[in-house]
Amino acid sequence: MEIQLQIERAVLNSILFDPEQLDSIAESLVAQDFSYTPHQNIFSAMLELRYTDRPIDEEFILKLSTKARPIVQEEILNILATNPISDLKSYINEILEASTKRKLHSFAMKINQSANESETSAKEIIDYLQSELYKITNINEMREFRDSKKIIESTLSYVEEMKRRGNSVLIGVDTGFVGLNKMTTGFGKGDLVIVAARPAMGKTTLVLNMAQKALDTGRGVAFFSLEMPAEQLMLRMLSAKTSIALQNLRVGNLQDEEWSNLTSAAEIMSKAPLFIDDNGLLTIHQLRTKLRKIKSKHPEIGLAVIDYLQLMSSANNKDRHQEVSEISRGLKMIARELEIPIIALSQLNRSLESRSDRRPMLSDLRESGSIEQDADIILFVYREAVYKQKDEKEKEEAAKKENKEYKSTYIPRNEEEAEIIIGKQRNGPTGTVKLIFHKHCTRFVDLTDSNPTLEIVYEQTAQNTQTQFIPPKNDEKINSDSIDIPQI
């Protein structure tokens, strides 16, 4: 204990002899990091003097002594009598280390106390404790400023790495779709990607297809399913991989050749670095703990998926907007910490269905403010055929109520056109990528597999530059690598 007091006195002594050092020390330490209460009070007084442009010396520190914050002259004399130090950073680290250990000791006591509270549920206790541990582990992780020289070196190193790749369009995680890769350059490290749609549009299918592509390219995937059991997710992935109708897989109605294809696909998938958590209950703190743990065991994990964001809960009792804000910000911080893209699915407000054009917009996101702010990329899934089928069914039911006959003109198709609308992209253009949705095997594919090159059409509008991908004519061949995409 005496050694710790001497370390704290040495740091405070350095401030008294050179008050200019307080600014750099305050970047790392707060008053509560000092173990000795008189030292906390003195450091707090020093900060107050600094912020009010008054001298930081013995006389002015003593003037700030109050009943709530007593400061005794004897302790200041002990600080002044301490030998000056040269390695200030090491002393600061020692104070931080001791402070963290005290917090962990207090945390252990909270665990014991909380476990004996009969009126509080186990889930509430776990959520609270995870929140407290999250605060401890994130304390003092603030990065310092980097000067222009270091930033330039890092930036040029990045450009050189891109050049070594041969000017490749794809620099992040492959989305699995040519057009989407072209517009986004893939999902980058630390990206928070939101995939949003109304129910039945296929957002889970889309992210499963993306996860499959990540697996095919050697990346591991951590999938958090709050809505669907792991077996159902695997059925969808096997259906997409084998082209066997999902309904046939569900009931086991397979031909001999299909059984053979299924066995081969199952063998491949059994060796894939895919990890699914289908617990159904998840807070942002549990997610962070689980992802850090699985990432440490399996460094190959390069993508995480949450299905879906609105089913997550906060560790604290807050209103829903505050909860979603905490969750979306937490997801972004986790993505940056682990240096992987995180894809989070999100529901859209029902109000869009009352519009004539039911294509989603950013304002259709539920609790959209925080999600829109934190996300790097926001993708909307839109299939016009879903609404056409729904409209025809409503017309048919209305006719039945009036005892009238109604002959529907809608012809269901196994292959439907789908639009992936890029509503926001922090480092690239917004616009639309058109895909084909295979209903029977729950799979999205590029608009044309026979000629995957795509033409980019720029539409100038008053507010933005919208980019849309359409397939070229059969007799046209376009070198997509030569097309320049504007950075908006």
PDB file of C-alpha atoms in Angstrom, residues 156-294:
ATOM      1  CA  LEU A 156      -0.054   5.194 -48.563  1.00  0.00           C
ATOM      2  CA  SER A 157       0.569   1.696 -47.224  1.00  0.00           C
ATOM      3  CA  TYR A 158      -3.128   0.957 -47.789  1.00  0.00           C
ATOM      4  CA  VAL A 159      -3.022   2.335 -51.370  1.00  0.00           C
ATOM      5  CA  GLU A 160       0.096   0.267 -52.134  1.00  0.00           C
ATOM      6  CA  GLU A 161      -1.639  -2.866 -50.819  1.00  0.00           C
ATOM      7  CA  MET A 162      -4.612  -2.175 -53.098  1.00  0.00           C
ATOM      8  CA  LYS A 163      -2.217  -1.736 -56.028  1.00  0.00           C
ATOM      9  CA  ARG A 164      -0.580  -5.087 -55.272  1.00  0.00           C
ATOM     10  CA  ARG A 165      -4.014  -6.670 -55.552  1.00  0.00           C
ATOM     11  CA  GLY A 166      -4.129  -5.557 -59.170  1.00  0.00           C
ATOM     12  CA  ASN A 167      -6.648  -2.704 -58.843  1.00  0.00           C
ATOM     13  CA  SER A 168      -9.269  -5.223 -57.769  1.00  0.00           C
ATOM     14  CA  VAL A 169     -12.795  -3.889 -57.336  1.00  0.00           C
ATOM     15  CA  LEU A 170     -13.248  -6.133 -54.293  1.00  0.00           C
ATOM     16  CA  ILE A 171     -11.277  -5.037 -51.222  1.00  0.00           C
ATOM     17  CA  GLY A 172     -13.591  -6.251 -48.438  1.00  0.00           C
ATOM     18  CA  VAL A 173     -15.631  -9.371 -47.699  1.00  0.00           C
ATOM     19  CA  ASP A 174     -17.222 -10.688 -50.901  1.00  0.00           C
ATOM     20  CA  THR A 175     -20.992 -10.082 -50.830  1.00  0.00           C
ATOM     21  CA  GLY A 176     -21.551 -12.940 -53.290  1.00  0.00           C
ATOM     22  CA  PHE A 177     -23.057 -10.657 -55.951  1.00  0.00           C
ATOM     23  CA  VAL A 178     -21.169  -8.968 -58.785  1.00  0.00           C
ATOM     24  CA  GLY A 179     -23.218  -5.771 -58.816  1.00  0.00           C
ATOM     25  CA  LEU A 180     -23.159  -5.325 -55.065  1.00  0.00           C
ATOM     26  CA  ASN A 181     -19.390  -5.921 -54.997  1.00  0.00           C
ATOM     27  CA  LYS A 182     -18.946  -3.311 -57.703  1.00  0.00           C
ATOM     28  CA  MET A 183     -20.864  -0.661 -55.773  1.00  0.00           C
ATOM     29  CA  THR A 184     -19.597  -1.411 -52.266  1.00  0.00           C
ATOM     30  CA  THR A 185     -16.148  -2.946 -53.000  1.00  0.00           C
ATOM     31  CA  GLY A 186     -17.221  -5.571 -50.439  1.00  0.00           C
ATOM     32  CA  PHE A 187     -17.878  -5.167 -46.727  1.00  0.00           C
ATOM     33  CA  GLY A 188     -14.853  -3.657 -45.013  1.00  0.00           C
ATOM     34  CA  LYS A 189     -13.277  -4.334 -41.623  1.00  0.00           C
ATOM     35  CA  GLY A 190     -15.231  -2.569 -38.921  1.00  0.00           C
ATOM     36  CA  ASP A 191     -18.280  -1.940 -41.132  1.00  0.00           C
ATOM     37  CA  LEU A 192     -21.772  -2.093 -39.660  1.00  0.00           C
ATOM     38  CA  VAL A 193     -24.097  -3.226 -42.455  1.00  0.00           C
ATOM     39  CA  ILE A 194     -27.871  -3.024 -41.984  1.00  0.00           C
ATOM     40  CA  VAL A 195     -30.073  -5.224 -44.194  1.00  0.00           C
ATOM     41  CA  ALA A 196     -33.676  -4.083 -43.844  1.00  0.00           C
ATOM     42  CA  ALA A 197     -36.996  -5.138 -45.369  1.00  0.00           C
ATOM     43  CA  ARG A 198     -40.631  -5.843 -44.677  1.00  0.00           C
ATOM     44  CA  PRO A 199     -41.483  -9.470 -43.744  1.00  0.00           C
ATOM     45  CA  ALA A 200     -41.329 -12.088 -46.542  1.00  0.00           C
ATOM     46  CA  MET A 201     -38.961 -10.037 -48.713  1.00  0.00           C
ATOM     47  CA  GLY A 202     -36.079 -12.465 -48.143  1.00  0.00           C
ATOM     48  CA  LYS A 203     -33.644 -10.547 -45.945  1.00  0.00           C
ATOM     49  CA  THR A 204     -32.634 -13.678 -43.989  1.00  0.00           C
ATOM     50  CA  THR A 205     -32.138 -15.533 -47.261  1.00  0.00           C
ATOM     51  CA  LEU A 206     -29.957 -12.712 -48.588  1.00  0.00           C
ATOM     52  CA  VAL A 207     -27.624 -12.701 -45.576  1.00  0.00           C
ATOM     53  CA  LEU A 208     -27.449 -16.514 -45.603  1.00  0.00           C
ATOM     54  CA  ASN A 209     -26.327 -16.304 -49.236  1.00  0.00           C
ATOM     55  CA  MET A 210     -23.718 -13.723 -48.195  1.00  0.00           C
ATOM     56  CA  ALA A 211     -22.594 -15.934 -45.316  1.00  0.00           C
ATOM     57  CA  GLN A 212     -22.282 -18.885 -47.709  1.00  0.00           C
ATOM     58  CA  LYS A 213     -20.047 -16.836 -50.008  1.00  0.00           C
ATOM     59  CA  ALA A 214     -17.853 -15.866 -47.051  1.00  0.00           C
ATOM     60  CA  LEU A 215     -17.539 -19.557 -46.131  1.00  0.00           C
ATOM     61  CA  ASP A 216     -16.734 -20.482 -49.736  1.00  0.00           C
ATOM     62  CA  THR A 217     -13.886 -17.956 -49.759  1.00  0.00           C
ATOM     63  CA  GLY A 218     -12.341 -19.324 -46.555  1.00  0.00           C
ATOM     64  CA  ARG A 219     -13.762 -16.921 -43.988  1.00  0.00           C
ATOM     65  CA  GLY A 220     -15.490 -18.033 -40.808  1.00  0.00           C
ATOM     66  CA  VAL A 221     -18.990 -16.783 -39.957  1.00  0.00           C
ATOM     67  CA  ALA A 222     -20.628 -16.232 -36.567  1.00  0.00           C
ATOM     68  CA  PHE A 223     -24.404 -16.147 -36.945  1.00  0.00           C
ATOM     69  CA  PHE A 224     -26.702 -15.000 -34.126  1.00  0.00           C
ATOM     70  CA  SER A 225     -30.255 -16.139 -34.852  1.00  0.00           C
ATOM     71  CA  LEU A 226     -32.808 -14.680 -32.470  1.00  0.00           C
ATOM     72  CA  GLU A 227     -35.802 -15.826 -34.507  1.00  0.00           C
ATOM     73  CA  MET A 228     -35.018 -19.120 -36.209  1.00  0.00           C
ATOM     74  CA  PRO A 229     -33.450 -22.398 -34.942  1.00  0.00           C
ATOM     75  CA  ALA A 230     -30.052 -23.346 -36.327  1.00  0.00           C
ATOM     76  CA  GLU A 231     -31.506 -26.389 -38.124  1.00  0.00           C
ATOM     77  CA  GLN A 232     -33.898 -24.202 -40.133  1.00  0.00           C
ATOM     78  CA  LEU A 233     -31.049 -21.911 -41.146  1.00  0.00           C
ATOM     79  CA  MET A 234     -28.996 -24.920 -42.243  1.00  0.00           C
ATOM     80  CA  LEU A 235     -31.922 -26.274 -44.291  1.00  0.00           C
ATOM     81  CA  ARG A 236     -32.069 -22.980 -46.170  1.00  0.00           C
ATOM     82  CA  MET A 237     -28.323 -23.001 -46.803  1.00  0.00           C
ATOM     83  CA  LEU A 238     -28.436 -26.600 -48.034  1.00  0.00           C
ATOM     84  CA  SER A 239     -31.399 -25.782 -50.290  1.00  0.00           C
ATOM     85  CA  ALA A 240     -29.535 -22.841 -51.817  1.00  0.00           C
ATOM     86  CA  LYS A 241     -26.339 -24.897 -52.206  1.00  0.00           C
ATOM     87  CA  THR A 242     -27.977 -27.972 -53.802  1.00  0.00           C
ATOM     88  CA  SER A 243     -30.900 -26.274 -55.662  1.00  0.00           C
ATOM     89  CA  ILE A 244     -33.226 -28.763 -53.960  1.00  0.00           C
ATOM     90  CA  ALA A 245     -36.579 -27.189 -53.151  1.00  0.00           C
ATOM     91  CA  LEU A 246     -36.724 -26.128 -49.512  1.00  0.00           C
ATOM     92  CA  GLN A 247     -40.169 -27.673 -49.056  1.00  0.00           C
ATOM     93  CA  ASN A 248     -38.877 -31.038 -50.291  1.00  0.00           C
ATOM     94  CA  LEU A 249     -35.989 -30.861 -47.838  1.00  0.00           C
ATOM     95  CA  ARG A 250     -38.386 -30.138 -45.000  1.00  0.00           C
ATOM     96  CA  VAL A 251     -40.485 -33.242 -45.664  1.00  0.00           C
ATOM     97  CA  GLY A 252     -37.622 -35.451 -46.895  1.00  0.00           C
ATOM     98  CA  ASN A 253     -39.156 -35.858 -50.366  1.00  0.00           C
ATOM     99  CA  LEU A 254     -35.939 -36.457 -52.310  1.00  0.00           C
ATOM    100  CA  GLN A 255     -34.954 -38.443 -55.376  1.00  0.00           C
ATOM    101  CA  ASP A 256     -31.835 -40.624 -55.326  1.00  0.00           C
ATOM    102  CA  GLU A 257     -29.766 -38.001 -57.151  1.00  0.00           C
ATOM    103  CA  GLU A 258     -30.957 -35.319 -54.741  1.00  0.00           C
ATOM    104  CA  TRP A 259     -29.966 -37.494 -51.770  1.00  0.00           C
ATOM    105  CA  SER A 260     -26.504 -37.801 -53.274  1.00  0.00           C
ATOM    106  CA  ASN A 261     -26.247 -34.025 -53.793  1.00  0.00           C
ATOM    107  CA  LEU A 262     -27.491 -33.394 -50.264  1.00  0.00           C
ATOM    108  CA  THR A 263     -24.941 -35.797 -48.775  1.00  0.00           C
ATOM    109  CA  SER A 264     -22.099 -34.095 -50.644  1.00  0.00           C
ATOM    110  CA  ALA A 265     -23.250 -30.623 -49.605  1.00  0.00           C
ATOM    111  CA  ALA A 266     -23.711 -31.737 -45.997  1.00  0.00           C
ATOM    112  CA  GLU A 267     -20.168 -33.117 -45.959  1.00  0.00           C
ATOM    113  CA  ILE A 268     -18.802 -29.767 -47.159  1.00  0.00           C
ATOM    114  CA  MET A 269     -20.917 -27.742 -44.718  1.00  0.00           C
ATOM    115  CA  SER A 270     -19.936 -29.947 -41.787  1.00  0.00           C
ATOM    116  CA  LYS A 271     -16.326 -28.790 -42.256  1.00  0.00           C
ATOM    117  CA  ALA A 272     -17.181 -25.097 -42.753  1.00  0.00           C
ATOM    118  CA  PRO A 273     -16.167 -22.604 -40.033  1.00  0.00           C
ATOM    119  CA  LEU A 274     -19.813 -21.661 -39.382  1.00  0.00           C
ATOM    120  CA  PHE A 275     -20.949 -21.028 -35.807  1.00  0.00           C
ATOM    121  CA  ILE A 276     -24.628 -20.393 -35.020  1.00  0.00           C
ATOM    122  CA  ASP A 277     -26.023 -19.105 -31.734  1.00  0.00           C
ATOM    123  CA  ASP A 278     -29.806 -19.600 -31.741  1.00  0.00           C
ATOM    124  CA  ASN A 279     -30.386 -18.908 -28.069  1.00  0.00           C
ATOM    125  CA  GLY A 280     -33.084 -16.346 -28.888  1.00  0.00           C
ATOM    126  CA  LEU A 281     -32.184 -13.984 -26.024  1.00  0.00           C
ATOM    127  CA  LEU A 282     -29.275 -11.632 -26.551  1.00  0.00           C
ATOM    128  CA  THR A 283     -28.053  -8.317 -25.176  1.00  0.00           C
ATOM    129  CA  ILE A 284     -25.325  -6.182 -26.706  1.00  0.00           C
ATOM    130  CA  HIS A 285     -22.989  -7.103 -23.836  1.00  0.00           C
ATOM    131  CA  GLN A 286     -23.629 -10.842 -24.289  1.00  0.00           C
ATOM    132  CA  LEU A 287     -23.006 -10.458 -28.006  1.00  0.00           C
ATOM    133  CA  ARG A 288     -19.682  -8.740 -27.407  1.00  0.00           C
ATOM    134  CA  THR A 289     -18.589 -11.406 -24.910  1.00  0.00           C
ATOM    135  CA  LYS A 290     -19.595 -14.286 -27.205  1.00  0.00           C
ATOM    136  CA  LEU A 291     -18.032 -12.747 -30.312  1.00  0.00           C
ATOM    137  CA  ARG A 292     -14.747 -11.979 -28.570  1.00  0.00           C
ATOM    138  CA  LYS A 293     -14.616 -15.532 -27.236  1.00  0.00           C
ATOM    139  CA  ILE A 294     -15.374 -17.246 -30.555  1.00  0.00           C
TER     140      ILE A 294
END
